[in-house]
Amino acid sequence: MNIPDKNSNSDLIVILGLCPLVAKSTTLLTGITMGFSALLIILFCIVSVSSCRRYIPPNLSLSIILIISVTWVSVLDLFLQAYWFEMRQVLGIYIPLLAMNSFVLLSLEQTALRNSPVAALTNSLRRGTEIFCIVTLVGALREIFGQGSLLSDAKLLPGIDISEWSFVDGGYTLLLSAPGALLGLGLLIAAYRQIERRRTV
Amino acid sequence: MIEKKKNRQQSLIPVFIIALVGCIIIFVANRLTSDQIDLNKHATAIEMIEAVMPLTYDNDLYNDRMDIAELSTTVYRARFNADNVGLVFMPVSTMGYKDTIKMAIGLSYEGVIIGVRIIEQHETVDLGDNIDQLNSDWINNFDNRSLDNTQDTAWAVTNDDGEFDQLSGATISPRNVINAVKNTLDFYEVNRDSLYN
């Protein structure tokens, strides 16, 4: 397994890749959908790229990676439009944007191009799940503190009737706007680093 | 030199093959989903049209439509026993504070507003987004207004000496919505007969 060298700025790329994912995740449900879409795209792309990695000339790897990720994102977008139209309307442009997500491209270039499908899959499954959890968490936090409820958009779920949990009326509406996503993400990272530091000391 | 050129050509083959496979996958996915997507779009459009067309009609409103290039919108004509009842302009777009606002406007044949609904807006939360029917009932201010009962100068927010509340803190969004509705009414008055043919 290839481990990226310590000096690489892959942490930064992961955080940059997270930004478009959390932008529209204003509720728990949108967070789950966005995170799960990203996870699906990562898995499909990883398997496709690493199974044809032997035929990919190094100087053209980026173009091929882009073609593959665009293909799977288009398929996902079409199926979302067909079977979950309301959610697709909410997420809008951020689903097609997954194709150019720097995190997706990074994991394809660093793992999929150099490992067998199984090895690449196990490696990126962990990171993909982490991404999924972070996006879901940001969505839930923004919904709780931004509008004082949870699952408020459960009506978007086809066929399932869950009533929302409402705690208080209103909240910090700043969290519901796009900058709120970045604030939430930043606070999460700060909290994570604090825990890490406690653990190492 | 020739060797080099040949190499480059060979290395392009995988790109073409992968692109071709990608095209096929997207083509199949499109075939599988396109009917359902059309149905979804149809259902969403119908829901919005019915929200701004409370009058009785007996024609297939969704398919009785005409594109208007001048306003880059579509009109859906409502008729009852071949009489013209009214029509719906959808989508009517205008610039909001930082992004486009899209709405549907329903007019009776006489040119009276019978309903305005926001289809899409990205205005500031708690300020400009109160133009949306989901957040406040400001949009209902338009109901029953027409060019006859509301003067030219009254089509403005109260700050500009008009008759519409300006939603404190957010003057731009309501102002643009009012202008867009007014423009639609003006257009309707001039072109009314051609719109129903």
Coordinates of C-alpha atoms in Angstrom, one line a residue:
Chain A
M1 CA 0.0 0.0 0.0
N2 CA 1.3 3.4 -0.8
I3 CA 1.4 6.0 1.9
P4 CA 1.6 9.6 0.7
D5 CA 4.7 11.2 2.0
K6 CA 4.5 13.3 5.1
N7 CA 5.2 16.6 3.3
S8 CA 2.3 16.3 0.8
N9 CA -0.6 18.7 1.3
S10 CA -3.2 16.0 1.1
D11 CA -4.8 17.1 4.4
L12 CA -5.5 20.5 2.8
I13 CA -6.9 18.8 -0.3
V14 CA -9.2 16.7 1.8
I15 CA -10.5 19.8 3.6
L16 CA -10.9 21.7 0.2
G17 CA -12.8 18.7 -1.1
L18 CA -15.1 18.7 1.9
C19 CA -16.2 22.3 1.3
P20 CA -18.5 21.7 -1.6
L21 CA -19.9 18.7 0.2
V22 CA -21.0 20.6 3.3
A23 CA -22.2 23.7 1.5
K24 CA -25.7 22.5 1.0
S25 CA -25.8 20.1 4.0
T26 CA -28.1 22.3 6.1
T27 CA -30.0 19.4 7.6
L28 CA -29.3 15.9 8.7
L29 CA -31.0 14.4 5.7
T30 CA -29.2 16.5 3.1
G31 CA -26.0 15.7 4.9
I32 CA -26.6 12.0 4.8
T33 CA -27.5 12.2 1.1
M34 CA -24.5 14.3 0.2
G35 CA -22.1 12.2 2.2
F36 CA -23.5 9.0 0.8
S37 CA -23.4 10.2 -2.8
A38 CA -19.7 11.1 -2.3
L39 CA -19.0 7.7 -0.8
L40 CA -20.7 5.9 -3.7
I41 CA -18.8 8.0 -6.2
I42 CA -15.5 7.3 -4.5
L43 CA -16.1 3.6 -4.4
F44 CA -17.3 3.3 -8.0
C45 CA -14.5 5.4 -9.3
I46 CA -11.8 3.6 -7.2
V47 CA -12.9 0.2 -8.6
S48 CA -13.1 1.4 -12.2
V49 CA -9.8 3.3 -12.1
S50 CA -7.8 0.6 -10.4
S51 CA -9.1 -2.2 -12.5
C52 CA -8.0 -0.5 -15.7
R53 CA -4.9 1.1 -14.2
R54 CA -2.5 -1.1 -16.3
Y55 CA -3.8 0.5 -19.5
I56 CA -3.6 4.0 -18.3
P57 CA -0.5 5.8 -19.6
P58 CA 1.0 8.0 -16.9
N59 CA 0.9 11.2 -18.9
L60 CA -2.8 10.8 -19.5
S61 CA -3.9 9.6 -16.1
L62 CA -5.7 12.8 -15.1
S63 CA -7.8 12.9 -18.2
I64 CA -8.8 9.3 -17.8
I65 CA -9.6 9.8 -14.1
L66 CA -11.8 12.7 -15.0
I67 CA -13.6 10.8 -17.7
I68 CA -14.4 8.0 -15.3
S69 CA -15.5 10.2 -12.4
V70 CA -17.7 12.3 -14.8
T71 CA -19.3 9.1 -16.0
W72 CA -20.3 7.8 -12.6
V73 CA -21.4 11.2 -11.4
S74 CA -23.7 11.6 -14.4
V75 CA -25.2 8.2 -13.7
L76 CA -25.7 9.1 -10.1
D77 CA -27.2 12.4 -11.0
L78 CA -29.7 10.8 -13.5
F79 CA -30.8 8.2 -11.0
L80 CA -31.3 10.9 -8.3
Q81 CA -33.3 12.9 -10.7
A82 CA -35.4 9.9 -11.5
Y83 CA -36.0 8.5 -8.1
W84 CA -35.5 11.3 -5.6
F85 CA -36.3 14.4 -7.6
E86 CA -37.0 16.6 -4.6
M87 CA -33.7 15.9 -3.0
R88 CA -31.9 16.5 -6.3
Q89 CA -33.6 19.9 -6.5
V90 CA -32.3 20.8 -3.0
L91 CA -28.8 19.7 -3.6
G92 CA -28.8 21.2 -7.2
I93 CA -25.4 21.8 -8.7
Y94 CA -23.5 20.2 -5.9
I95 CA -24.1 16.7 -7.2
P96 CA -22.6 17.3 -10.6
L97 CA -19.7 19.1 -8.8
L98 CA -18.7 15.8 -7.2
A99 CA -17.0 14.9 -10.4
M100 CA -14.4 17.5 -9.9
N101 CA -14.1 17.1 -6.1
S102 CA -10.5 17.4 -5.2
F103 CA -10.8 14.7 -2.5
V104 CA -12.2 12.2 -5.0
L105 CA -9.5 13.0 -7.6
L106 CA -6.8 12.8 -4.8
S107 CA -7.9 9.3 -3.7
L108 CA -8.1 8.1 -7.3
E109 CA -4.6 9.4 -8.1
Q110 CA -3.0 8.3 -4.8
T111 CA -4.6 4.9 -4.3
A112 CA -6.5 3.7 -7.3
L113 CA -3.7 4.2 -9.8
R114 CA -1.2 2.2 -7.8
N115 CA -3.1 -0.6 -6.1
S116 CA -5.2 -3.6 -7.0
P117 CA -9.0 -3.0 -6.8
V118 CA -9.3 -4.8 -3.4
A119 CA -6.5 -3.0 -1.8
A120 CA -7.6 0.4 -3.1
L121 CA -11.1 -0.3 -2.1
T122 CA -10.2 -1.1 1.5
N123 CA -8.0 1.9 1.8
S124 CA -10.5 4.4 0.5
L125 CA -13.5 2.8 2.1
R126 CA -12.2 4.0 5.4
R127 CA -11.5 7.6 4.2
G128 CA -14.8 7.6 2.3
T129 CA -16.7 6.6 5.5
E130 CA -14.9 9.3 7.4
I131 CA -16.0 11.8 4.8
F132 CA -19.6 10.5 5.0
C133 CA -19.6 10.8 8.8
I134 CA -18.1 14.4 8.7
V135 CA -20.7 15.6 6.2
T136 CA -23.6 14.0 8.1
L137 CA -22.3 15.5 11.4
V138 CA -22.0 19.0 9.9
G139 CA -25.5 18.6 8.5
A140 CA -27.0 17.5 11.8
L141 CA -25.2 20.2 13.8
R142 CA -26.3 22.9 11.3
E143 CA -29.9 21.7 11.6
I144 CA -29.9 21.5 15.4
F145 CA -28.3 24.9 16.0
G146 CA -29.5 26.6 12.8
Q147 CA -33.2 25.9 13.1
G148 CA -33.6 24.0 16.3
S149 CA -34.9 20.8 14.9
L150 CA -33.8 17.5 13.5
L151 CA -35.2 15.7 10.4
S152 CA -37.3 18.7 9.5
D153 CA -37.2 17.8 5.9
A154 CA -38.2 14.2 6.4
K155 CA -41.1 14.9 4.0
L156 CA -38.5 14.6 1.3
L157 CA -38.2 10.9 2.0
P158 CA -40.5 9.1 -0.4
G159 CA -43.0 6.9 1.3
I160 CA -41.7 7.2 4.8
D161 CA -43.4 9.3 7.4
I162 CA -41.2 10.4 10.2
S163 CA -42.2 13.4 12.2
E164 CA -39.5 15.9 13.0
W165 CA -38.0 16.5 16.4
S166 CA -38.3 20.2 17.1
F167 CA -36.5 21.5 20.1
V168 CA -36.8 25.3 20.0
D169 CA -38.2 27.8 17.6
G170 CA -35.5 29.5 15.5
G171 CA -31.7 29.3 15.9
Y172 CA -28.6 30.8 14.6
T173 CA -29.6 31.4 11.0
L174 CA -26.0 32.2 10.1
L175 CA -25.4 28.4 10.3
L176 CA -27.9 27.8 7.5
S177 CA -26.2 30.0 5.0
A178 CA -23.1 28.9 3.1
P179 CA -20.6 30.5 5.4
G180 CA -22.2 28.5 8.2
A181 CA -21.1 25.3 6.6
L182 CA -17.5 26.4 6.7
L183 CA -17.8 27.6 10.3
G184 CA -19.3 24.3 11.3
L185 CA -16.5 22.4 9.4
G186 CA -13.9 24.6 11.1
L187 CA -15.3 24.0 14.5
L188 CA -15.4 20.3 13.9
I189 CA -11.7 20.3 12.9
A190 CA -10.8 22.4 15.9
A191 CA -12.6 20.0 18.2
Y192 CA -11.0 17.0 16.5
R193 CA -7.5 18.5 16.9
Q194 CA -8.2 19.3 20.6
I195 CA -9.1 15.7 21.2
E196 CA -6.1 14.4 19.3
R197 CA -3.8 16.6 21.4
R198 CA -5.3 15.5 24.7
R199 CA -4.8 11.9 23.6
T200 CA -1.1 12.3 22.6
V201 CA -0.1 14.4 25.7
Chain B
M1 CA 10.6 10.7 -34.7
I2 CA 8.2 8.4 -36.4
E3 CA 8.6 6.0 -33.5
K4 CA 7.7 8.8 -31.0
K5 CA 4.6 9.7 -33.0
K6 CA 3.4 6.1 -33.1
N7 CA 3.9 5.8 -29.3
R8 CA 1.7 8.9 -28.7
Q9 CA -1.0 7.6 -30.9
Q10 CA -1.0 4.2 -29.2
S11 CA -1.2 5.8 -25.8
L12 CA -4.4 7.7 -26.8
I13 CA -6.2 4.5 -27.6
P14 CA -7.1 3.7 -24.0
V15 CA -8.4 7.2 -23.5
F16 CA -10.8 6.7 -26.4
I17 CA -11.9 3.2 -25.3
I18 CA -12.6 4.5 -21.7
A19 CA -14.5 7.5 -23.1
L20 CA -16.5 5.2 -25.3
V21 CA -17.4 2.9 -22.4
G22 CA -18.3 6.0 -20.3
C23 CA -20.6 7.2 -23.1
I24 CA -22.3 3.8 -23.3
I25 CA -22.9 3.7 -19.5
I26 CA -24.4 7.2 -19.5
F27 CA -26.5 6.4 -22.5
V28 CA -27.9 3.3 -20.8
A29 CA -28.5 5.2 -17.6
N30 CA -30.3 8.0 -19.5
R31 CA -32.5 5.5 -21.3
L32 CA -33.4 3.9 -18.0
T33 CA -34.3 7.2 -16.2
S34 CA -35.4 9.7 -18.8
D35 CA -39.1 8.7 -18.7
Q36 CA -39.2 8.9 -14.9
I37 CA -37.3 12.3 -14.9
D38 CA -39.9 13.7 -17.4
L39 CA -42.7 12.5 -15.2
N40 CA -41.1 14.2 -12.1
K41 CA -40.6 17.4 -14.0
H42 CA -44.1 17.3 -15.2
A43 CA -45.5 16.7 -11.7
T44 CA -43.4 19.5 -10.2
A45 CA -44.5 21.9 -12.9
I46 CA -48.2 20.9 -12.6
E47 CA -48.1 21.4 -8.8
M48 CA -46.8 24.9 -9.2
I49 CA -49.2 25.8 -12.0
E50 CA -52.2 24.6 -10.0
A51 CA -51.0 26.7 -7.0
V52 CA -51.3 29.9 -9.1
M53 CA -54.3 29.0 -11.1
P54 CA -57.3 28.7 -8.7
L55 CA -59.8 29.3 -11.5
T56 CA -61.8 26.4 -13.1
Y57 CA -60.5 25.1 -16.4
D58 CA -61.1 22.0 -18.4
N59 CA -58.2 21.8 -20.8
D60 CA -54.8 20.0 -20.4
L61 CA -53.1 23.0 -19.0
Y62 CA -49.6 21.6 -19.0
N63 CA -49.6 20.8 -22.7
D64 CA -51.5 24.0 -23.7
R65 CA -48.4 26.1 -23.6
M66 CA -46.4 28.5 -25.6
D67 CA -42.8 29.6 -25.2
I68 CA -42.2 33.4 -25.2
A69 CA -38.7 34.1 -26.3
E70 CA -38.9 37.8 -25.5
L71 CA -39.2 37.1 -21.7
S72 CA -37.6 33.7 -21.9
T73 CA -40.6 32.1 -20.2
T74 CA -43.5 29.9 -21.0
V75 CA -47.2 30.6 -20.7
Y76 CA -49.7 27.9 -19.8
R77 CA -53.2 28.8 -21.0
A78 CA -56.3 27.8 -19.0
R79 CA -59.6 27.5 -20.9
F80 CA -63.1 26.4 -20.0
N81 CA -65.5 25.4 -22.8
A82 CA -63.0 27.0 -25.2
D83 CA -63.3 30.3 -23.4
N84 CA -60.1 31.9 -22.2
V85 CA -59.9 31.8 -18.4
G86 CA -56.4 32.9 -17.7
L87 CA -52.8 31.9 -17.9
V88 CA -49.7 31.1 -16.0
F89 CA -46.3 32.6 -16.6
M90 CA -43.6 30.2 -15.5
P91 CA -40.8 30.5 -14.8
V92 CA -40.5 34.3 -14.5
S93 CA -36.9 35.1 -13.6
T94 CA -35.4 38.1 -12.0
M95 CA -32.2 38.9 -10.3
G96 CA -32.3 38.7 -6.5
Y97 CA -29.8 40.0 -4.0
K98 CA -27.1 37.7 -5.4
D99 CA -28.8 35.0 -7.4
T100 CA -31.7 34.5 -9.7
I101 CA -35.3 34.3 -8.3
K102 CA -37.7 32.2 -10.3
M103 CA -41.4 32.4 -9.8
A104 CA -44.8 31.5 -11.3
I105 CA -47.4 34.1 -11.9
G106 CA -51.1 33.4 -12.5
L107 CA -53.3 35.9 -14.3
S108 CA -57.0 35.9 -15.0
Y109 CA -58.1 36.8 -18.5
E110 CA -58.9 40.3 -17.4
G111 CA -55.3 40.8 -16.2
V112 CA -55.9 40.4 -12.5
I113 CA -53.2 38.5 -10.5
I114 CA -54.7 35.4 -9.0
G115 CA -51.5 33.9 -7.6
V116 CA -47.7 34.4 -7.4
R117 CA -45.4 31.7 -6.1
I118 CA -41.7 31.6 -5.7
I119 CA -40.2 28.5 -7.4
E120 CA -36.6 29.0 -6.5
Q121 CA -34.7 31.6 -4.5
H122 CA -31.4 31.9 -2.8
E123 CA -32.0 35.1 -0.8
T124 CA -30.5 35.8 2.6
V125 CA -32.0 33.6 5.3
D126 CA -34.5 35.4 7.5
L127 CA -34.3 38.6 5.4
G128 CA -34.8 38.4 1.7
D129 CA -36.1 34.9 1.8
N130 CA -39.3 36.1 3.3
I131 CA -40.5 36.7 -0.3
D132 CA -40.9 33.0 -0.4
Q133 CA -44.4 31.6 0.5
L134 CA -42.7 29.0 2.7
N135 CA -41.4 31.7 5.0
S136 CA -44.0 34.5 5.0
D137 CA -47.2 35.4 3.3
W138 CA -45.7 38.5 1.7
I139 CA -46.2 37.1 -1.7
N140 CA -50.0 37.0 -1.2
N141 CA -49.9 40.8 -1.4
F142 CA -50.1 40.5 -5.1
D143 CA -53.4 38.7 -5.1
N144 CA -56.3 40.6 -6.8
R145 CA -54.0 43.4 -8.0
S146 CA -54.1 44.5 -11.6
L147 CA -52.8 47.5 -13.6
D148 CA -56.4 48.9 -13.2
N149 CA -56.6 48.9 -9.4
T150 CA -52.9 49.6 -8.7
Q151 CA -51.2 52.7 -10.1
D152 CA -47.9 52.6 -11.8
T153 CA -46.1 54.3 -8.9
A154 CA -47.7 52.0 -6.4
W155 CA -45.8 49.0 -7.8
A156 CA -42.9 49.5 -5.4
V157 CA -41.9 48.9 -1.8
T158 CA -43.1 51.4 0.8
N159 CA -39.6 52.9 0.9
D160 CA -40.0 53.9 -2.7
D161 CA -43.5 55.3 -2.0
G162 CA -45.2 52.0 -3.2
E163 CA -47.8 49.8 -1.7
F164 CA -45.8 46.8 -0.9
D165 CA -44.1 46.1 2.5
Q166 CA -40.3 46.0 2.0
L167 CA -39.5 43.2 4.5
S168 CA -37.2 45.2 6.8
G169 CA -33.6 44.7 6.1
A170 CA -34.1 43.3 2.6
T171 CA -35.3 45.9 0.1
I172 CA -33.7 44.5 -3.0
S173 CA -35.4 41.1 -3.2
P174 CA -39.0 42.4 -2.9
R175 CA -38.2 45.4 -5.1
N176 CA -37.0 43.1 -7.9
V177 CA -39.9 40.7 -7.5
I178 CA -42.4 43.5 -7.7
N179 CA -40.7 44.8 -10.8
A180 CA -40.8 41.4 -12.4
V181 CA -44.5 41.0 -11.7
K182 CA -45.2 44.5 -13.0
N183 CA -43.3 43.8 -16.2
T184 CA -45.2 40.6 -16.7
L185 CA -48.5 42.5 -16.3
D186 CA -47.4 45.1 -18.8
F187 CA -46.4 42.5 -21.3
Y188 CA -49.7 40.7 -20.8
E189 CA -51.7 43.9 -21.4
V190 CA -49.9 44.6 -24.7
N191 CA -49.9 41.0 -26.0
R192 CA -53.0 39.6 -24.4
D193 CA -54.7 38.3 -27.6
S194 CA -51.7 36.8 -29.2
L195 CA -50.9 34.9 -25.9
Y196 CA -54.1 32.8 -26.2
N197 CA -53.6 31.7 -29.8

